[in-house]
Amino acid sequence: MSAASDHVDRLVDAYVHDLLSADEAGRVEAHCHACPACGRALDLARRRLALLQAVPAVEPSAALVPATLEHIHDYQYRRTQRRNRIAWGLLGSLAACTLVLIGLQMYYALLRPGTIDLLVLGQNQLLAATRTSLRVRVVDRNGGAAMTGVPVVVALLAGDGRSEELARFTTDAQGAGSPPLQVPDWADGRYELVVSALTPGGTQTLRRPVQLRRSWQLMLSTDKPLYQPGQTIRMRALALRRPDLRPVAGQEAVFTLADPRGTVLFKHRAPTSQYGITASDCPLAAEIAEGAYTLACKVGDTESKQTVEIKRYTLPKFLVDVKPDRSYYAPGQLARVRVQADYFFGKPVAQAAVAVGVWVKDAGEREHATVTAVTDDRGAAEVTFMTPAALVGQPGDGGDARVRLVATVTDPADQKETRAVERIVTPRLVRLDVLPEAGTLVQGVANTVFVLVSRPDGTPVKGARVQTTGAVTTEVVTDDRGAGSFQLMAAAGAADLNLVVVAPGGEVLERTSRRLEVRGDADDFLVRTDRAVYRGGETMTVTALGNGVEPVFLDLIRDGQTLLSQTIELSGGRGEQVVDLPADLFGTLQLVAYRFVGPEGLPFRKTRVLYVTPPDGLQVHATLDQPEYQPGKQATLNLRLTDGKGRPTPGAISLAGVDERVFHVLAQRPGMEATFYTLEKELLKPVYAIYPWSPDDEPNATRRDQALFAATAGVTPPPPTAPEAQATQLNASGVHTLAMRSLPEVQQAVSKLRERRLDQVRLGWAVLAAMAVLSGYGLLWLFLSVRTVLIVHGIAGLGLLCMVGGMVFLMLMMGGRAGSKFSGVAADGRFFAAEKSAAPASGPPRMAPEMSGMRVGSGATPPRVRQHFPETLVWKPELITDDAGRLPPLAIPLADSITTWRLAASAVSADGRLGAAQLPMKVFQPFFVELNLPTTFTRGDEVGVPVVVYNYLDRPQTVALTLAAAPWYSLTGPAEQKLELAAGEVRSTRYTLKIDKVGTHRLKVTALAGGVGDAVEREIDVVPDGRRVETAHSGGLARPAEVTLDVPANAVDGSVKAFVKFYPSGFSQLVEGLDSIFQMPYGCFEQTSSTTYPNVLALDYLRQNRLSVPAVEAKARQYILLGYQRLVGFEVAGGGFDWYGRPPADVGLTAYGLMEFQDMARVHDVDAQLLQRTRRWLLGQRKPDGSWEAMRGAHFAGGGADADTARLALTAYVTWAVFADGQMANDTSLTRNWLLTHRPETVADPHALALLCNALLAMDPQGTDAAPYLARLAELRQTTDDGRQAFWARPAGARTLFYAGGVSGQVETTALAAGAAARQGPSAGERPPR
Amino acid sequence: MDPAADRDEFLMAQVALGQVHLLEPLVRRHATGLLTFLTRMLGDRHRAEELFQEVFLAVWLKRRQYDYPRPFRPWLYAIALNRCRADFRLRHRPPVPLSTVDSVDPPDPEGSPADRAIAGETAALVSAAVTQLPPQQRAVVVLRMWQGLPYARIAELVGCTEGTVRSHMHHALQALHHLLRPLLHPSSLPDA
């Protein structure tokens, strides 16, 4: 009997369904035989199997198979239909696209521009709120006909959408027009000028950017040309608007004074008045350095500069005039030289000794002869000498030589003055200039050729006969101006002329030959004006000669603006146009004549310069109430303004009264404003090259003017008519800065459009091809078997692979040839400027307390003491007249100087007319005494002070001189002296003084003679005679500062001076000596670094603070470049640096070099690979524990510290260098861990600790690691006794990493510690001072 | 006629080459078996006939994927099985309850009408019971019972191991044991 657990009833189904293994099946079968229950279960399982098997198969209906086949057939049919539709659709689309592309291709390939050409000539810079003009011409290039009656519109567009129509006109018979344009008063900036011509063939439009600006002309003037320390520079600027030169009111002017190094010492802002005048006074410090200072005045972008000399000087005592009898001499010729000497108060220097030295120049300058004489009662003397027979010619004088005559005059009072003049010595008798009227000869036209005959000094030779042979045979006789002219019909090539100049007496003065170039252009033409110098309002007749009928266009241009435009019709090779010059037109004008020549109609220009004198200049009428004044009295000056015709004109007058003697220390020409404003010297340069000429000199010298101006003629031929040149716009010349034409633009536009569209069509073809390929590919899938498609894929893939491979190969080949790009470091063009505001001007001139005359009672009243001796007596920058041009009488309190004052008045009217006048004002008294003092005395000197007595009374005088005693000197000899003077005599005596005290003192002398007397008191500086001892203190002014100065016990009494200088920043103090900071690198690595590293840091500072001065920066960059080139030469093969570039490299030195190069990279191009290579080399030297060790014998070894500290310091330093700025960030962990093993409290050396802080901050700028070390560093900080300075000290004898000990070591340690604290930034802890 | 030329595989190879008319013998040859398989799988004759057409359309469309001389029949049934699975996914057909099954044509048309009726009803109940099985088990049972495929071939068709197929069969038989109990033990039928 089987146990229940052995029953297999659960397996019987598996058994009957053959799911059991053979063993299990056998077991089940056996068990079922034995077990009735399981046998029943097996039976049931078999019945279940039978039930399942008894389920009949499902027979398909008769229709199923046909329906299935029909279904397949239908599907196939529909699919084929769909496929065919797709295929046809694709093919149809492709065909349609092909047709469209063919059509577009043909259309754009055949696209051609029109033939209408719009030409515009003008200027691309327009002055706001002025009138200007523009030349517009419309022609049809198809036949070259000018298009008349074409409406043209000129408009100006602003970027913000504003627009203004400037002109609207229709073209004239030449298809041209030159409308006057009123430029709007818009802000300065870029705008767009649009010119549109409504031609029958469509609208032609030209657009060009133009610059709208305001331009001023500014003239800065000072009361005098040179100053002494302690005086006041009085400046005045006159600002006039270009081009009409009307005063600019209400503009801010900025006056500056810069010292010889360019440091701005003074800055003052002032608005211009209604007459465009502004003024400023700049007092000079008594201690100011001497040199050439630059004054500048800036209004808007316009700046006017003037250089003034600041130095100590003494004024001359009298004026010496040297007049040779000829303006030039022949070698070996007798020369007479007249010397005239006059005191500045008008009296002649009689009985003065004259010595004239004749100096010649060969290898050097040597004295050829000295001749002497004595002046007569009129102050005149004459000497004669023979010029040397042989002299060395100088290239600068065209081969002529010069002699220098130095006249020294010593008056009876032993006062000495010297004056020198030069004269040319030449064997040539005349100079001959031959000038064609147009600069060059014009072929086929009767050219006027001017001849100018002059002496070597430029004076004209009248009546000379100039005989010409060669290209023309003629003879002309020169007129009063030495000028003559003849006509020359030029043939092609050049015209050779043989010229002989014959004096009126028949003497042949010159034989020469000249070759004149002939321009051979068929369209060349000649423009002739009846004169070269005009007055405003006059009529100018312009004649044009040339072939053809093409008209000649004329533009009158001033200040870059077209003022007038005219057209000359040519008929029979000649045309004439009368141009009425506007009355308000004056100055230097450019006459630009041009024709549009050739098939392209390009302009062929001729320019020449004309000068229009102001039609009606201002006249300044200045009169004094007396012809002569006494010192200390008052003069009255009457000033009045009229125009040229005497009509009263209101305006403003600037008045300066300066001691005449000042101008004889240096020369200056006051009252040059009219010339300054109206002469364009650049344009007139050829005139100046020929003769020292001014249009103001000889306005009626017509022929000579014309001859001179012929030299200013210029020709601008049309640009080459090569296709590429045609494609571009008109070439802009100097006069027509805006030159444009529409045809090339249209051609270009059409060409561009054609190219662009054809490109698009090509792109369309490419897309179509791609679509065709894709369609084919799709159809491939639609119609072909998978196998075929795969084969096609394989072939296509192979082809594609080959193509890509080829392209990559080509790219690699081309890439290998591509150039490298270099980028430079842009220089910051900011100028460094230290500003220093000056103290307000000093008070009014100190006047003598008593204004009495020289006459004294019989000993009762002492003579008036003359003690006020200013160099500038009066300075009125702006005196505004009433409507009648009058000023109330101007009272001028006179100083005590006995001299002639130069009163210079410059005037400007409201409409910008200028005028100037100069008036001498003599101040004199017949008896006076004068002290001749040097600029300074030196303490301890014993000097003889000359006292000069002038007696112009009509009788002899016995003069009692008394020198007032003063504690600053001791007198050697009596204080009272007597002098006997004849009438009109000048004599001197001397007082010998021993100078005892330093400082500014006064010296007074009194002269009394029978009823008359005079006293003079002058100021004199006494400088100390000892050794200069300077002590400097510096610091910030965050709090009130107090400085204690130790004066040496043996300091010279009165010599102690304290100067306080304020600087806007700490570094600006250094800027004073910036030139010396930057040094030329030299020597080994250490020396090169010692010079280069400061250069790098200083330049970096300047640039970061935008203080860089270009000149200084250029110098610094040059030195840095040299230093860099030297430093990289010390790199050892294999990496790292050594003192001399020899292996092995030094770790510490390499880290130092790396740090220097990294800093240098901020201001200079440094090879990035060098930096990376050096970092890698240093990392390669790192020990496995993350530290660095000093190399054997290395200098950078940590100095005298113990080995562990030295290693810590070196490791920290190298870490700082290698990992600075986040470099090699992935390699930090090893070193960081090693450094952090040194607990803060265990590091006692502040130097190593400071380096450690910097190293940790380099790796972790957030400062998490560094915080405890910085706290420890703060603990080690020491302070001075007053608690105001902090520092980090090291034990005596300890050396830093860089071998610095003592104070240097402390400075280095303090700098490193402060740097670390600064890098961390302000934290909760106190921040160490920087 | 070459006997090989009449083999399913050769005919299918010709069909793959575009001989659409040779599809007809294949359709006819496998019509009963495939329709039976589809009917047993779906439990819905109409749907089975629709799917029948789709299966042969798929055979035609996939003809280029047929790899001669791979056996045609398993390939056909694999297609059919995939269609059924797709149909199950789309339609979520609930199992047909045993009490609502239609009668199935008796296997023996020559029996008495009562026997034929009983046999038809029994066949319908058995078919319905099979339809109650989960799809995977049902596929194994149908392929095994009515297509007579060995377990190894069934494993290839359904995409699993033979052991899994045997496991599915085992569980299906256990389920059928309960489902067919009323047929073998009438007393256990629920009261009408």
PDB file of N, CA and C in Angstrom, chain A residues 559-620:
ATOM      1  N   ASP A 559      37.965 125.597 -45.257  1.00  0.00           N
ATOM      2  CA  ASP A 559      37.810 124.761 -44.066  1.00  0.00           C
ATOM      3  C   ASP A 559      37.090 123.469 -44.392  1.00  0.00           C
ATOM      4  N   GLY A 560      37.351 122.953 -45.578  1.00  0.00           N
ATOM      5  CA  GLY A 560      36.758 121.672 -45.932  1.00  0.00           C
ATOM      6  C   GLY A 560      35.291 121.762 -46.295  1.00  0.00           C
ATOM      7  N   GLN A 561      34.756 122.966 -46.489  1.00  0.00           N
ATOM      8  CA  GLN A 561      33.354 123.121 -46.843  1.00  0.00           C
ATOM      9  C   GLN A 561      33.262 123.831 -48.194  1.00  0.00           C
ATOM     10  N   THR A 562      32.432 123.313 -49.060  1.00  0.00           N
ATOM     11  CA  THR A 562      32.231 123.963 -50.341  1.00  0.00           C
ATOM     12  C   THR A 562      31.358 125.195 -50.122  1.00  0.00           C
ATOM     13  N   LEU A 563      31.927 126.356 -50.412  1.00  0.00           N
ATOM     14  CA  LEU A 563      31.193 127.594 -50.155  1.00  0.00           C
ATOM     15  C   LEU A 563      30.447 128.071 -51.392  1.00  0.00           C
ATOM     16  N   LEU A 564      31.067 127.890 -52.548  1.00  0.00           N
ATOM     17  CA  LEU A 564      30.489 128.405 -53.780  1.00  0.00           C
ATOM     18  C   LEU A 564      30.733 127.406 -54.885  1.00  0.00           C
ATOM     19  N   SER A 565      29.804 127.284 -55.787  1.00  0.00           N
ATOM     20  CA  SER A 565      30.008 126.417 -56.941  1.00  0.00           C
ATOM     21  C   SER A 565      29.575 127.172 -58.194  1.00  0.00           C
ATOM     22  N   GLN A 566      30.370 127.064 -59.234  1.00  0.00           N
ATOM     23  CA  GLN A 566      30.052 127.719 -60.500  1.00  0.00           C
ATOM     24  C   GLN A 566      30.400 126.775 -61.634  1.00  0.00           C
ATOM     25  N   THR A 567      29.921 127.103 -62.818  1.00  0.00           N
ATOM     26  CA  THR A 567      30.205 126.283 -63.997  1.00  0.00           C
ATOM     27  C   THR A 567      30.722 127.184 -65.106  1.00  0.00           C
ATOM     28  N   ILE A 568      31.768 126.759 -65.798  1.00  0.00           N
ATOM     29  CA  ILE A 568      32.292 127.506 -66.938  1.00  0.00           C
ATOM     30  C   ILE A 568      32.023 126.684 -68.188  1.00  0.00           C
ATOM     31  N   GLU A 569      31.249 127.287 -69.085  1.00  0.00           N
ATOM     32  CA  GLU A 569      30.999 126.642 -70.379  1.00  0.00           C
ATOM     33  C   GLU A 569      32.184 126.904 -71.288  1.00  0.00           C
ATOM     34  N   LEU A 570      32.674 125.909 -71.952  1.00  0.00           N
ATOM     35  CA  LEU A 570      33.796 126.089 -72.859  1.00  0.00           C
ATOM     36  C   LEU A 570      33.286 126.175 -74.290  1.00  0.00           C
ATOM     37  N   SER A 571      33.786 127.155 -74.966  1.00  0.00           N
ATOM     38  CA  SER A 571      33.426 127.296 -76.368  1.00  0.00           C
ATOM     39  C   SER A 571      34.688 127.713 -77.114  1.00  0.00           C
ATOM     40  N   GLY A 572      35.051 126.965 -78.108  1.00  0.00           N
ATOM     41  CA  GLY A 572      36.282 127.278 -78.827  1.00  0.00           C
ATOM     42  C   GLY A 572      37.499 127.153 -77.937  1.00  0.00           C
ATOM     43  N   GLY A 573      37.420 126.240 -76.983  1.00  0.00           N
ATOM     44  CA  GLY A 573      38.581 126.011 -76.130  1.00  0.00           C
ATOM     45  C   GLY A 573      38.743 127.038 -75.039  1.00  0.00           C
ATOM     46  N   ARG A 574      37.718 127.879 -74.817  1.00  0.00           N
ATOM     47  CA  ARG A 574      37.863 128.935 -73.828  1.00  0.00           C
ATOM     48  C   ARG A 574      36.516 129.211 -73.165  1.00  0.00           C
ATOM     49  N   GLY A 575      36.547 129.532 -71.927  1.00  0.00           N
ATOM     50  CA  GLY A 575      35.328 129.898 -71.226  1.00  0.00           C
ATOM     51  C   GLY A 575      35.674 130.816 -70.074  1.00  0.00           C
ATOM     52  N   GLU A 576      34.707 131.595 -69.639  1.00  0.00           N
ATOM     53  CA  GLU A 576      34.989 132.561 -68.589  1.00  0.00           C
ATOM     54  C   GLU A 576      33.803 132.617 -67.639  1.00  0.00           C
ATOM     55  N   GLN A 577      34.076 132.816 -66.406  1.00  0.00           N
ATOM     56  CA  GLN A 577      33.005 132.928 -65.428  1.00  0.00           C
ATOM     57  C   GLN A 577      33.396 134.007 -64.426  1.00  0.00           C
ATOM     58  N   VAL A 578      32.436 134.831 -64.131  1.00  0.00           N
ATOM     59  CA  VAL A 578      32.673 135.875 -63.136  1.00  0.00           C
ATOM     60  C   VAL A 578      32.065 135.408 -61.820  1.00  0.00           C
ATOM     61  N   VAL A 579      32.891 135.403 -60.789  1.00  0.00           N
ATOM     62  CA  VAL A 579      32.430 134.919 -59.486  1.00  0.00           C
ATOM     63  C   VAL A 579      32.443 136.099 -58.533  1.00  0.00           C
ATOM     64  N   ASP A 580      31.276 136.388 -57.980  1.00  0.00           N
ATOM     65  CA  ASP A 580      31.199 137.456 -56.982  1.00  0.00           C
ATOM     66  C   ASP A 580      31.520 136.857 -55.626  1.00  0.00           C
ATOM     67  N   LEU A 581      32.634 137.277 -55.074  1.00  0.00           N
ATOM     68  CA  LEU A 581      33.010 136.755 -53.765  1.00  0.00           C
ATOM     69  C   LEU A 581      32.130 137.398 -52.709  1.00  0.00           C
ATOM     70  N   PRO A 582      31.505 136.614 -51.864  1.00  0.00           N
ATOM     71  CA  PRO A 582      30.666 137.210 -50.821  1.00  0.00           C
ATOM     72  C   PRO A 582      31.507 138.143 -49.952  1.00  0.00           C
ATOM     73  N   ALA A 583      30.833 139.175 -49.476  1.00  0.00           N
ATOM     74  CA  ALA A 583      31.552 140.181 -48.684  1.00  0.00           C
ATOM     75  C   ALA A 583      32.101 139.577 -47.401  1.00  0.00           C
ATOM     76  N   ASP A 584      31.415 138.565 -46.903  1.00  0.00           N
ATOM     77  CA  ASP A 584      31.880 137.988 -45.641  1.00  0.00           C
ATOM     78  C   ASP A 584      32.820 136.800 -45.855  1.00  0.00           C
ATOM     79  N   LEU A 585      33.261 136.636 -47.082  1.00  0.00           N
ATOM     80  CA  LEU A 585      34.167 135.521 -47.352  1.00  0.00           C
ATOM     81  C   LEU A 585      35.603 136.031 -47.270  1.00  0.00           C
ATOM     82  N   PHE A 586      36.397 135.391 -46.471  1.00  0.00           N
ATOM     83  CA  PHE A 586      37.802 135.802 -46.400  1.00  0.00           C
ATOM     84  C   PHE A 586      38.625 134.610 -45.922  1.00  0.00           C
ATOM     85  N   GLY A 587      39.920 134.764 -46.086  1.00  0.00           N
ATOM     86  CA  GLY A 587      40.825 133.700 -45.670  1.00  0.00           C
ATOM     87  C   GLY A 587      41.423 132.995 -46.873  1.00  0.00           C
ATOM     88  N   THR A 588      42.034 131.878 -46.607  1.00  0.00           N
ATOM     89  CA  THR A 588      42.663 131.107 -47.668  1.00  0.00           C
ATOM     90  C   THR A 588      41.635 130.164 -48.270  1.00  0.00           C
ATOM     91  N   LEU A 589      41.461 130.254 -49.565  1.00  0.00           N
ATOM     92  CA  LEU A 589      40.451 129.440 -50.240  1.00  0.00           C
ATOM     93  C   LEU A 589      41.135 128.485 -51.192  1.00  0.00           C
ATOM     94  N   GLN A 590      40.518 127.379 -51.399  1.00  0.00           N
ATOM     95  CA  GLN A 590      40.968 126.470 -52.437  1.00  0.00           C
ATOM     96  C   GLN A 590      39.991 126.574 -53.592  1.00  0.00           C
ATOM     97  N   LEU A 591      40.532 126.864 -54.761  1.00  0.00           N
ATOM     98  CA  LEU A 591      39.715 126.862 -55.964  1.00  0.00           C
ATOM     99  C   LEU A 591      39.901 125.501 -56.608  1.00  0.00           C
ATOM    100  N   VAL A 592      38.834 124.753 -56.682  1.00  0.00           N
ATOM    101  CA  VAL A 592      38.906 123.419 -57.266  1.00  0.00           C
ATOM    102  C   VAL A 592      38.132 123.452 -58.577  1.00  0.00           C
ATOM    103  N   ALA A 593      38.846 123.208 -59.666  1.00  0.00           N
ATOM    104  CA  ALA A 593      38.197 123.161 -60.976  1.00  0.00           C
ATOM    105  C   ALA A 593      38.281 121.722 -61.472  1.00  0.00           C
ATOM    106  N   TYR A 594      37.208 121.251 -62.064  1.00  0.00           N
ATOM    107  CA  TYR A 594      37.253 119.855 -62.505  1.00  0.00           C
ATOM    108  C   TYR A 594      36.316 119.646 -63.681  1.00  0.00           C
ATOM    109  N   ARG A 595      36.705 118.676 -64.464  1.00  0.00           N
ATOM    110  CA  ARG A 595      35.865 118.244 -65.583  1.00  0.00           C
ATOM    111  C   ARG A 595      35.619 116.767 -65.403  1.00  0.00           C
ATOM    112  N   PHE A 596      34.493 116.340 -65.899  1.00  0.00           N
ATOM    113  CA  PHE A 596      34.224 114.910 -65.899  1.00  0.00           C
ATOM    114  C   PHE A 596      34.673 114.383 -67.252  1.00  0.00           C
ATOM    115  N   VAL A 597      35.726 113.603 -67.244  1.00  0.00           N
ATOM    116  CA  VAL A 597      36.353 113.215 -68.507  1.00  0.00           C
ATOM    117  C   VAL A 597      36.264 111.708 -68.696  1.00  0.00           C
ATOM    118  N   GLY A 598      36.479 111.325 -69.931  1.00  0.00           N
ATOM    119  CA  GLY A 598      36.554 109.910 -70.265  1.00  0.00           C
ATOM    120  C   GLY A 598      35.187 109.262 -70.295  1.00  0.00           C
ATOM    121  N   PRO A 599      35.148 108.051 -70.760  1.00  0.00           N
ATOM    122  CA  PRO A 599      33.857 107.369 -70.875  1.00  0.00           C
ATOM    123  C   PRO A 599      33.204 107.139 -69.522  1.00  0.00           C
ATOM    124  N   GLU A 600      34.014 107.084 -68.489  1.00  0.00           N
ATOM    125  CA  GLU A 600      33.447 106.834 -67.157  1.00  0.00           C
ATOM    126  C   GLU A 600      33.025 108.106 -66.464  1.00  0.00           C
ATOM    127  N   GLY A 601      33.387 109.262 -67.060  1.00  0.00           N
ATOM    128  CA  GLY A 601      32.980 110.529 -66.458  1.00  0.00           C
ATOM    129  C   GLY A 601      33.615 110.781 -65.118  1.00  0.00           C
ATOM    130  N   LEU A 602      34.876 110.409 -64.977  1.00  0.00           N
ATOM    131  CA  LEU A 602      35.536 110.616 -63.695  1.00  0.00           C
ATOM    132  C   LEU A 602      36.124 112.019 -63.646  1.00  0.00           C
ATOM    133  N   PRO A 603      36.132 112.637 -62.476  1.00  0.00           N
ATOM    134  CA  PRO A 603      36.567 114.034 -62.410  1.00  0.00           C
ATOM    135  C   PRO A 603      38.081 114.162 -62.572  1.00  0.00           C
ATOM    136  N   PHE A 604      38.489 115.162 -63.312  1.00  0.00           N
ATOM    137  CA  PHE A 604      39.886 115.520 -63.499  1.00  0.00           C
ATOM    138  C   PHE A 604      40.036 116.890 -62.867  1.00  0.00           C
ATOM    139  N   ARG A 605      40.731 116.918 -61.737  1.00  0.00           N
ATOM    140  CA  ARG A 605      40.694 118.132 -60.912  1.00  0.00           C
ATOM    141  C   ARG A 605      41.952 118.958 -61.049  1.00  0.00           C
ATOM    142  N   LYS A 606      41.783 120.242 -60.861  1.00  0.00           N
ATOM    143  CA  LYS A 606      42.912 121.156 -60.711  1.00  0.00           C
ATOM    144  C   LYS A 606      42.609 122.017 -59.503  1.00  0.00           C
ATOM    145  N   THR A 607      43.586 122.191 -58.681  1.00  0.00           N
ATOM    146  CA  THR A 607      43.351 123.024 -57.501  1.00  0.00           C
ATOM    147  C   THR A 607      44.376 124.145 -57.472  1.00  0.00           C
ATOM    148  N   ARG A 608      43.992 125.229 -56.918  1.00  0.00           N
ATOM    149  CA  ARG A 608      44.946 126.292 -56.633  1.00  0.00           C
ATOM    150  C   ARG A 608      44.421 127.075 -55.446  1.00  0.00           C
ATOM    151  N   VAL A 609      45.311 127.806 -54.875  1.00  0.00           N
ATOM    152  CA  VAL A 609      44.978 128.487 -53.632  1.00  0.00           C
ATOM    153  C   VAL A 609      44.790 129.977 -53.910  1.00  0.00           C
ATOM    154  N   LEU A 610      43.783 130.533 -53.314  1.00  0.00           N
ATOM    155  CA  LEU A 610      43.525 131.968 -53.409  1.00  0.00           C
ATOM    156  C   LEU A 610      43.483 132.520 -52.002  1.00  0.00           C
ATOM    157  N   TYR A 611      43.738 133.780 -51.903  1.00  0.00           N
ATOM    158  CA  TYR A 611      43.631 134.407 -50.595  1.00  0.00           C
ATOM    159  C   TYR A 611      42.681 135.583 -50.691  1.00  0.00           C
ATOM    160  N   VAL A 612      41.733 135.584 -49.818  1.00  0.00           N
ATOM    161  CA  VAL A 612      40.778 136.697 -49.771  1.00  0.00           C
ATOM    162  C   VAL A 612      41.018 137.433 -48.473  1.00  0.00           C
ATOM    163  N   THR A 613      41.443 138.672 -48.594  1.00  0.00           N
ATOM    164  CA  THR A 613      41.697 139.437 -47.377  1.00  0.00           C
ATOM    165  C   THR A 613      40.357 139.839 -46.778  1.00  0.00           C
ATOM    166  N   PRO A 614      40.311 139.939 -45.492  1.00  0.00           N
ATOM    167  CA  PRO A 614      39.048 140.347 -44.873  1.00  0.00           C
ATOM    168  C   PRO A 614      38.611 141.677 -45.473  1.00  0.00           C
ATOM    169  N   PRO A 615      37.371 141.815 -45.864  1.00  0.00           N
ATOM    170  CA  PRO A 615      36.940 142.998 -46.597  1.00  0.00           C
ATOM    171  C   PRO A 615      37.021 144.258 -45.760  1.00  0.00           C
ATOM    172  N   ASP A 616      36.842 144.102 -44.512  1.00  0.00           N
ATOM    173  CA  ASP A 616      36.665 145.291 -43.706  1.00  0.00           C
ATOM    174  C   ASP A 616      37.110 144.958 -42.294  1.00  0.00           C
ATOM    175  N   GLY A 617      38.397 144.894 -42.074  1.00  0.00           N
ATOM    176  CA  GLY A 617      38.907 144.487 -40.776  1.00  0.00           C
ATOM    177  C   GLY A 617      38.622 145.519 -39.706  1.00  0.00           C
ATOM    178  N   LEU A 618      38.815 145.100 -38.472  1.00  0.00           N
ATOM    179  CA  LEU A 618      38.590 146.006 -37.354  1.00  0.00           C
ATOM    180  C   LEU A 618      39.798 146.908 -37.185  1.00  0.00           C
ATOM    181  N   GLN A 619      39.545 148.117 -36.881  1.00  0.00           N
ATOM    182  CA  GLN A 619      40.618 149.053 -36.578  1.00  0.00           C
ATOM    183  C   GLN A 619      40.534 149.384 -35.094  1.00  0.00           C
ATOM    184  N   VAL A 620      41.635 149.229 -34.435  1.00  0.00           N
ATOM    185  CA  VAL A 620      41.678 149.595 -33.019  1.00  0.00           C
ATOM    186  C   VAL A 620      42.385 150.932 -32.931  1.00  0.00           C
TER     187      VAL A 620
END
